[in-house]
Amino acid sequence: MTATYADSRDKPRRPLIHRRSAIPGFGITMGLTLASLSLIVLIPLAAVGLKAAEQSPADFLHAAFNERALTAYRLSFGAAFIAAAINGVFGLLTAWALVRYEFPLKGLVNGLIDLPFALPTAVAGIALATLYAPNGWIGSLAEPAGLKIAYTPLGVVIALTFIGLPFIVRTLEPVMRDLSADVEEAAASLGAGRLDTIARVVLPALAPAWLTGFALAFARAVGEYGSVIFIAGNMPYKSEIAPLLIVIELEQYDYAGAATIAVVMLVVSFAMLFVINAVQAWARRLSA
Amino acid sequence: MSRSPDTTTDPLWARIVVLALVAVFLAGVLILPLVSVFFEALRKGLPAALEAIATEDARAAIKLTLLTAAIAVPFNVAFGLCASWAVAKFQFPGKPFLITLIDLPFSVSPVVAGLIYVLVFGAQGWFGPWLLDHDIKIVFAVPGIVLATIFVTFPFVARELIPLMQEQGVDEEEAAISLGASGLRAFWSVTAPNIRWGLLYGVLLCNARAMGEFGAVSVVSGHIRGLTNTMPLHVEILYNEYDYVGAFAVAALLCFLAVVTLVLKSVLEIAQPRSRAGGH
């Protein structure tokens, strides 16, 4: 997401608008950029807002906040939050192990972390559903304990954990690598135990990156569809995520209803984008 | 000064506990799912899996997936080059805002990405009646699938190239041009060699997403077998019909693509070490 522009955007600017640059091509490249952006992204996105606005305010509110929609948001946002939190713990440990420890097959493990970026979500979906179903490799282990994972909200959390993992690991890794050992040594030489050093020196230094990774994983998980629908069970009022509700309303030709839920989700996504940018600005001020 | 091992490394027991937790976690979330795809695909033996991939519908799905990527990826490269050139080589007000807009599709749910094209080009959409009169099908046809794919992959190449080009500044290009090179020549001989690894990296990720996109394509496709089914959609249909061997056989093909993508990605990362956090 916007994460990666952080460093470059803050470079010292040239003092004036560089219209009379010696370099040619500003007009045509900017023109093509704005044209594609408008035609592919902005104008179609505006269609959602306009479609939703065709209804009366009462209809809009009903379509956006009826009981079924509210349960779907609760599941989408709740499961996305829990999944990001799980990744916040295990992704942190994974990144720590990758940066600080040596272990067999480390290169392979490091490459696999990006699997959720490369694997089509539908493939992840059927694989996770099969694995965590009551007769699956992992599901059959949980079954005797009375724990049902697939086809319950727990299954949604599993799928969203898969999707979010690389965001946390890959945002934490570079920060951990840059973390100077001197600071840890200083803390240790002042008498701090290892746990103390980690809790008071290492973790606070990682906090901004951790928050960024958490927000990125959460934002991605909220809108996720492909990996979730196979494992979710998709029961109305129980295990139905918000993007699925859009698909269902579309299949019933309720375009305004679908557009309304899309608007709610877009507003939340843009709010998340804003939060992520704010967290990054804060992190940069902190490190400056 | 060398690190003293006692103060900056974790005790052995802590390392073992952390590695065990990481191993269990990664096994459950990443490794077993990957293994299970191939396991399920081969449950009835290799011939059954190959047969599932060779059916007419599966072949049509593979063809459509390749066609979609063959349009979406070059578009993405062209857009990415334009956008990064305009953003990185020139100063203008509102630049951070433009970058945010380019990144926007990453914050939009894939389902919404499909929905917007249904609203614009669908039978009840803005251009629906006009398209109907002229017998042009966009939604529930191949053009819609391509459009939705372009939307979800929109930022891939641009977001790789913009920071890269910004880092490299404009001095080299200015030098080339002051020596009499044309703009295109300056791009080919000065800029292109500097950005080729980043460009390849963006193309690789863009291609993986283009071939694997499910949500957006599912909304605009109409799921017509042999006509508007991409590979991920074909996986869904077979899975919902309880043809697990077939579904996982096509899925295994997509897994193979993902693994190749990851390997090439690692190679590129060695060719050009990246200092910043990666990801979509």
mmCIF file of C-alpha atoms in Angstrom, chain A residues 1-5 7-9 11 13-14 16-19 21-26 28-30 32-34 36-37 39-48 50-51 54 86-87 90-91 93-94 96-97 100-103 109-132 137-138 151 158 161-162 165 167 170-171 174 179 181-182 184-185 188-189 194-195 197-198 216 219-220 222-227 229-230 243-244 246-247 250-251 253 255 258-259 262 265-266 269-270 273 277, chain B residues 1-4 6-11 14-15 18-19 21-22 25-37 39-40 43 75 79 81-86 89-93 95-96 98-112 115-120 123-124 126 140 147 150-151 154-155 158-160 162-163 166-168 170-171 173-174 177 182-184 205 208-209 211-215 218-219 232 235-236 239-240 247-248 251-252 254-255 257-259 261-262 265-266 269 275-280:
data_model
loop_
_atom_site.group_PDB
_atom_site.id
_atom_site.type_symbol
_atom_site.label_atom_id
_atom_site.label_comp_id
_atom_site.label_asym_id
_atom_site.label_seq_id
_atom_site.Cartn_x
_atom_site.Cartn_y
_atom_site.Cartn_z
ATOM 1 C CA MET A 1 0.000 0.000 0.000
ATOM 2 C CA THR A 2 1.249 3.499 0.551
ATOM 3 C CA ALA A 3 3.826 2.165 2.965
ATOM 4 C CA THR A 4 6.652 1.938 0.518
ATOM 5 C CA TYR A 5 6.644 5.511 -0.634
ATOM 6 C CA ASP A 7 11.058 7.298 2.459
ATOM 7 C CA SER A 8 11.102 8.714 -1.003
ATOM 8 C CA ARG A 9 8.300 11.153 -0.450
ATOM 9 C CA LYS A 11 13.292 13.616 0.233
ATOM 10 C CA ARG A 13 12.296 18.818 -2.732
ATOM 11 C CA ARG A 14 13.688 20.948 -5.465
ATOM 12 C CA LEU A 16 10.372 25.293 -7.411
ATOM 13 C CA ILE A 17 7.876 23.633 -9.614
ATOM 14 C CA HIS A 18 10.031 22.134 -12.281
ATOM 15 C CA ARG A 19 7.953 22.964 -15.309
ATOM 16 C CA SER A 21 12.808 20.866 -16.809
ATOM 17 C CA ALA A 22 15.269 19.782 -19.448
ATOM 18 C CA ILE A 23 13.599 16.402 -19.347
ATOM 19 C CA PRO A 24 10.789 15.986 -21.851
ATOM 20 C CA GLY A 25 7.625 13.953 -21.647
ATOM 21 C CA PHE A 26 5.814 15.476 -18.710
ATOM 22 C CA ILE A 28 2.181 13.029 -22.367
ATOM 23 C CA THR A 29 3.059 10.783 -19.409
ATOM 24 C CA MET A 30 0.997 12.834 -16.995
ATOM 25 C CA LEU A 32 -1.871 9.184 -19.981
ATOM 26 C CA THR A 33 -1.546 8.617 -16.229
ATOM 27 C CA LEU A 34 -4.516 10.813 -15.400
ATOM 28 C CA SER A 36 -6.030 5.762 -17.198
ATOM 29 C CA LEU A 37 -6.558 6.606 -13.565
ATOM 30 C CA LEU A 39 -11.206 5.783 -16.770
ATOM 31 C CA ILE A 40 -10.213 2.625 -14.910
ATOM 32 C CA VAL A 41 -10.394 3.683 -11.273
ATOM 33 C CA LEU A 42 -11.999 7.003 -10.426
ATOM 34 C CA ILE A 43 -15.046 7.184 -12.696
ATOM 35 C CA PRO A 44 -16.140 3.568 -12.089
ATOM 36 C CA LEU A 45 -15.639 4.062 -8.342
ATOM 37 C CA ALA A 46 -17.839 7.156 -8.519
ATOM 38 C CA ALA A 47 -20.550 4.947 -10.027
ATOM 39 C CA VAL A 48 -20.887 3.137 -6.705
ATOM 40 C CA LEU A 50 -23.980 7.614 -7.412
ATOM 41 C CA LYS A 51 -25.854 4.314 -7.472
ATOM 42 C CA GLU A 54 -30.182 7.112 -6.041
ATOM 43 C CA ILE A 86 -2.824 -13.290 15.657
ATOM 44 C CA ASN A 87 -0.396 -12.173 12.968
ATOM 45 C CA PHE A 90 3.090 -14.910 15.432
ATOM 46 C CA GLY A 91 4.224 -12.640 12.615
ATOM 47 C CA LEU A 93 7.931 -14.087 16.305
ATOM 48 C CA THR A 94 8.413 -15.206 12.688
ATOM 49 C CA TRP A 96 12.322 -12.171 14.851
ATOM 50 C CA ALA A 97 13.316 -15.759 14.037
ATOM 51 C CA ARG A 100 17.969 -13.105 14.552
ATOM 52 C CA TYR A 101 18.168 -16.894 14.448
ATOM 53 C CA GLU A 102 19.826 -19.431 12.220
ATOM 54 C CA PHE A 103 17.822 -22.558 11.488
ATOM 55 C CA VAL A 109 10.799 -20.412 4.973
ATOM 56 C CA ASN A 110 11.701 -16.840 4.089
ATOM 57 C CA GLY A 111 10.470 -17.341 0.524
ATOM 58 C CA LEU A 112 7.260 -19.022 1.669
ATOM 59 C CA ILE A 113 6.254 -16.012 3.782
ATOM 60 C CA ASP A 114 5.198 -14.274 0.558
ATOM 61 C CA LEU A 115 3.032 -17.206 -0.545
ATOM 62 C CA PRO A 116 -0.206 -15.363 0.321
ATOM 63 C CA PHE A 117 0.809 -12.629 -2.160
ATOM 64 C CA ALA A 118 1.451 -15.112 -4.951
ATOM 65 C CA LEU A 119 -1.163 -17.797 -4.369
ATOM 66 C CA PRO A 120 -4.579 -17.160 -5.919
ATOM 67 C CA THR A 121 -7.063 -16.588 -3.117
ATOM 68 C CA ALA A 122 -9.479 -19.249 -4.397
ATOM 69 C CA VAL A 123 -6.717 -21.855 -4.166
ATOM 70 C CA ALA A 124 -5.914 -20.779 -0.616
ATOM 71 C CA GLY A 125 -9.638 -20.943 0.121
ATOM 72 C CA ILE A 126 -10.226 -24.530 -0.978
ATOM 73 C CA ALA A 127 -6.943 -25.685 0.584
ATOM 74 C CA LEU A 128 -7.766 -24.145 3.972
ATOM 75 C CA ALA A 129 -11.360 -25.380 3.839
ATOM 76 C CA THR A 130 -10.200 -28.940 3.165
ATOM 77 C CA LEU A 131 -7.490 -28.766 5.812
ATOM 78 C CA TYR A 132 -9.705 -27.377 8.569
ATOM 79 C CA TRP A 137 -5.772 -33.021 8.498
ATOM 80 C CA ILE A 138 -6.095 -30.256 11.091
ATOM 81 C CA TYR A 151 -17.722 -23.393 8.251
ATOM 82 C CA ILE A 158 -7.947 -18.674 9.740
ATOM 83 C CA THR A 161 -4.668 -14.856 9.084
ATOM 84 C CA PHE A 162 -3.247 -16.515 5.975
ATOM 85 C CA LEU A 165 0.759 -12.802 7.436
ATOM 86 C CA PHE A 167 2.175 -7.726 5.714
ATOM 87 C CA ARG A 170 7.647 -7.849 5.813
ATOM 88 C CA THR A 171 7.065 -4.511 7.576
ATOM 89 C CA PRO A 174 13.734 -4.274 7.865
ATOM 90 C CA LEU A 179 17.806 -2.244 15.182
ATOM 91 C CA ALA A 181 22.735 -4.249 18.775
ATOM 92 C CA ASP A 182 24.507 -1.453 20.629
ATOM 93 C CA GLU A 184 20.575 -3.839 23.472
ATOM 94 C CA GLU A 185 24.136 -4.154 24.723
ATOM 95 C CA ALA A 188 22.262 -5.243 29.183
ATOM 96 C CA SER A 189 25.419 -3.601 30.508
ATOM 97 C CA ARG A 194 17.170 -10.154 28.458
ATOM 98 C CA LEU A 195 13.377 -10.005 28.927
ATOM 99 C CA THR A 197 15.732 -5.433 27.305
ATOM 100 C CA ILE A 198 13.197 -6.880 24.902
ATOM 101 C CA LEU A 216 -2.133 -3.134 6.404
ATOM 102 C CA ALA A 219 -7.239 -3.350 5.720
ATOM 103 C CA ARG A 220 -6.519 -6.179 3.319
ATOM 104 C CA VAL A 222 -11.643 -6.540 5.610
ATOM 105 C CA GLY A 223 -12.277 -6.721 1.872
ATOM 106 C CA GLU A 224 -11.023 -10.267 1.331
ATOM 107 C CA TYR A 225 -13.364 -12.598 -0.499
ATOM 108 C CA GLY A 226 -11.796 -15.535 -2.350
ATOM 109 C CA SER A 227 -9.961 -17.241 0.475
ATOM 110 C CA ILE A 229 -15.998 -17.966 1.116
ATOM 111 C CA PHE A 230 -14.911 -21.597 0.871
ATOM 112 C CA PRO A 243 -18.141 -8.734 0.477
ATOM 113 C CA LEU A 244 -20.253 -11.891 0.111
ATOM 114 C CA ILE A 246 -22.518 -7.579 -1.997
ATOM 115 C CA VAL A 247 -22.312 -10.605 -4.299
ATOM 116 C CA LEU A 250 -25.960 -8.416 -6.982
ATOM 117 C CA GLU A 251 -27.254 -11.894 -7.815
ATOM 118 C CA TYR A 253 -30.365 -7.685 -9.001
ATOM 119 C CA TYR A 255 -27.853 -3.035 -7.428
ATOM 120 C CA ALA A 258 -24.989 -3.870 -3.302
ATOM 121 C CA ALA A 259 -23.694 -0.359 -3.987
ATOM 122 C CA ALA A 262 -19.826 -1.185 -1.097
ATOM 123 C CA MET A 265 -16.819 -0.639 2.973
ATOM 124 C CA LEU A 266 -15.105 1.990 0.821
ATOM 125 C CA SER A 269 -11.118 1.425 3.639
ATOM 126 C CA PHE A 270 -10.370 5.091 3.012
ATOM 127 C CA LEU A 273 -5.760 4.390 4.451
ATOM 128 C CA ASN A 277 -0.647 7.240 6.503
ATOM 129 C CA MET B 1 33.302 -4.253 18.172
ATOM 130 C CA SER B 2 31.941 -7.749 18.283
ATOM 131 C CA ARG B 3 28.637 -8.516 19.872
ATOM 132 C CA SER B 4 28.852 -10.256 23.148
ATOM 133 C CA ASP B 6 25.146 -13.247 26.263
ATOM 134 C CA THR B 7 23.676 -9.808 26.077
ATOM 135 C CA THR B 8 22.184 -9.630 22.599
ATOM 136 C CA THR B 9 21.166 -13.179 21.798
ATOM 137 C CA ASP B 10 18.240 -14.938 23.359
ATOM 138 C CA PRO B 11 18.916 -17.878 25.667
ATOM 139 C CA ALA B 14 13.822 -19.025 24.288
ATOM 140 C CA ARG B 15 15.124 -19.691 20.809
ATOM 141 C CA VAL B 18 10.120 -19.226 19.505
ATOM 142 C CA LEU B 19 11.165 -21.522 16.668
ATOM 143 C CA LEU B 21 5.821 -21.668 17.877
ATOM 144 C CA VAL B 22 6.807 -20.284 14.481
ATOM 145 C CA PHE B 25 2.073 -21.504 13.099
ATOM 146 C CA LEU B 26 3.627 -21.579 9.631
ATOM 147 C CA ALA B 27 2.784 -25.258 9.228
ATOM 148 C CA GLY B 28 -0.868 -24.615 9.977
ATOM 149 C CA VAL B 29 -1.274 -21.462 7.922
ATOM 150 C CA LEU B 30 1.189 -21.772 5.044
ATOM 151 C CA ILE B 31 2.892 -25.110 4.579
ATOM 152 C CA LEU B 32 0.106 -27.641 5.103
ATOM 153 C CA PRO B 33 -2.314 -25.730 2.847
ATOM 154 C CA LEU B 34 0.292 -25.708 0.078
ATOM 155 C CA VAL B 35 1.088 -29.404 0.532
ATOM 156 C CA SER B 36 -2.565 -30.349 0.743
ATOM 157 C CA VAL B 37 -3.308 -28.844 -2.691
ATOM 158 C CA PHE B 39 -1.940 -34.094 -2.104
ATOM 159 C CA GLU B 40 -5.632 -33.674 -2.947
ATOM 160 C CA ARG B 43 -5.412 -38.424 -4.466
ATOM 161 C CA PHE B 75 -1.235 -2.280 -19.859
ATOM 162 C CA PHE B 79 0.761 2.801 -17.182
ATOM 163 C CA LEU B 81 6.173 3.650 -16.853
ATOM 164 C CA CYS B 82 4.066 6.737 -17.630
ATOM 165 C CA ALA B 83 3.066 7.295 -14.027
ATOM 166 C CA SER B 84 6.537 6.806 -12.578
ATOM 167 C CA TRP B 85 8.142 9.057 -15.212
ATOM 168 C CA ALA B 86 5.641 11.842 -14.542
ATOM 169 C CA LYS B 89 11.122 13.130 -12.839
ATOM 170 C CA PHE B 90 9.017 16.258 -12.369
ATOM 171 C CA GLN B 91 7.839 18.441 -9.526
ATOM 172 C CA PHE B 92 4.207 19.424 -9.320
ATOM 173 C CA PRO B 93 1.732 20.210 -6.575
ATOM 174 C CA LYS B 95 2.045 14.683 -5.934
ATOM 175 C CA PRO B 96 1.427 12.727 -2.699
ATOM 176 C CA LEU B 98 -1.739 11.445 -6.955
ATOM 177 C CA ILE B 99 0.360 8.616 -5.485
ATOM 178 C CA THR B 100 -2.420 7.841 -3.017
ATOM 179 C CA LEU B 101 -4.928 7.703 -5.888
ATOM 180 C CA ILE B 102 -2.705 5.316 -7.862
ATOM 181 C CA ASP B 103 -2.518 3.065 -4.784
ATOM 182 C CA LEU B 104 -6.266 3.251 -4.245
ATOM 183 C CA PRO B 105 -7.214 -0.079 -5.912
ATOM 184 C CA PHE B 106 -5.228 -1.927 -3.218
ATOM 185 C CA SER B 107 -7.615 -0.581 -0.581
ATOM 186 C CA VAL B 108 -10.736 -1.588 -2.472
ATOM 187 C CA SER B 109 -12.297 -4.986 -1.868
ATOM 188 C CA PRO B 110 -12.008 -7.160 -5.002
ATOM 189 C CA VAL B 111 -15.768 -7.629 -4.936
ATOM 190 C CA VAL B 112 -16.280 -3.862 -5.082
ATOM 191 C CA LEU B 115 -19.236 -4.306 -8.792
ATOM 192 C CA ILE B 116 -18.175 -0.921 -10.180
ATOM 193 C CA TYR B 117 -17.928 -2.305 -13.715
ATOM 194 C CA VAL B 118 -21.319 -3.976 -13.412
ATOM 195 C CA LEU B 119 -22.717 -0.595 -12.395
ATOM 196 C CA VAL B 120 -21.062 1.162 -15.334
ATOM 197 C CA ALA B 123 -27.614 -3.953 -18.408
ATOM 198 C CA GLN B 124 -28.905 -1.462 -15.827
ATOM 199 C CA TRP B 126 -24.731 3.908 -17.210
ATOM 200 C CA PHE B 140 -20.414 -11.141 -18.193
ATOM 201 C CA LEU B 147 -11.134 -4.541 -17.008
ATOM 202 C CA ILE B 150 -6.620 -4.248 -14.752
ATOM 203 C CA PHE B 151 -8.325 -2.511 -11.824
ATOM 204 C CA PHE B 154 -3.474 -1.163 -11.351
ATOM 205 C CA PRO B 155 -0.782 -0.031 -8.850
ATOM 206 C CA ALA B 158 3.857 2.031 -10.718
ATOM 207 C CA ARG B 159 4.441 1.454 -7.004
ATOM 208 C CA GLU B 160 7.647 -0.450 -7.756
ATOM 209 C CA ILE B 162 8.040 5.439 -8.495
ATOM 210 C CA PRO B 163 10.309 5.070 -5.429
ATOM 211 C CA GLN B 166 12.768 9.022 -7.300
ATOM 212 C CA GLU B 167 15.857 7.562 -5.662
ATOM 213 C CA GLN B 168 17.781 7.862 -8.894
ATOM 214 C CA VAL B 170 17.108 13.323 -12.736
ATOM 215 C CA ASP B 171 20.805 14.160 -13.053
ATOM 216 C CA GLU B 173 18.792 11.966 -17.709
ATOM 217 C CA GLU B 174 19.528 15.688 -17.727
ATOM 218 C CA ILE B 177 19.687 15.239 -22.824
ATOM 219 C CA SER B 182 16.232 12.651 -27.314
ATOM 220 C CA GLY B 183 13.823 11.962 -24.455
ATOM 221 C CA LEU B 184 13.150 8.410 -25.601
ATOM 222 C CA LEU B 205 3.725 -9.670 -8.966
ATOM 223 C CA ALA B 208 0.623 -13.482 -10.406
ATOM 224 C CA ARG B 209 -2.293 -11.335 -9.302
ATOM 225 C CA MET B 211 -3.740 -14.835 -13.271
ATOM 226 C CA GLY B 212 -4.993 -15.520 -9.779
ATOM 227 C CA GLU B 213 -7.624 -12.825 -9.259
ATOM 228 C CA PHE B 214 -10.887 -14.302 -8.055
ATOM 229 C CA GLY B 215 -13.271 -11.876 -6.349
ATOM 230 C CA SER B 218 -16.094 -13.594 -10.248
ATOM 231 C CA VAL B 219 -18.487 -10.633 -10.043
ATOM 232 C CA PRO B 232 -9.603 -19.568 -10.366
ATOM 233 C CA VAL B 235 -11.528 -24.151 -9.492
ATOM 234 C CA GLU B 236 -14.569 -22.757 -7.697
ATOM 235 C CA TYR B 239 -15.089 -27.542 -6.012
ATOM 236 C CA ASN B 240 -18.761 -26.640 -5.612
ATOM 237 C CA ALA B 247 -10.630 -28.581 -8.494
ATOM 238 C CA PHE B 248 -7.327 -29.357 -6.804
ATOM 239 C CA ALA B 251 -5.486 -25.403 -8.186
ATOM 240 C CA ALA B 252 -2.172 -27.280 -8.242
ATOM 241 C CA LEU B 254 -2.032 -22.256 -10.019
ATOM 242 C CA CYS B 255 0.084 -23.274 -7.008
ATOM 243 C CA LEU B 257 2.588 -20.701 -10.866
ATOM 244 C CA ALA B 258 2.730 -19.176 -7.372
ATOM 245 C CA VAL B 259 5.833 -21.170 -6.446
ATOM 246 C CA THR B 261 6.649 -16.557 -8.915
ATOM 247 C CA LEU B 262 8.165 -16.825 -5.435
ATOM 248 C CA LYS B 265 10.996 -13.055 -6.794
ATOM 249 C CA SER B 266 13.793 -14.373 -4.561
ATOM 250 C CA GLU B 269 15.710 -9.772 -4.670
ATOM 251 C CA SER B 275 15.906 -1.883 1.477
ATOM 252 C CA ARG B 276 12.231 -1.237 1.915
ATOM 253 C CA ALA B 277 9.323 -3.344 3.024
ATOM 254 C CA GLY B 278 7.778 -5.251 0.180
ATOM 255 C CA GLY B 279 4.301 -6.536 -0.381
ATOM 256 C CA HIS B 280 1.108 -5.455 -2.004
#
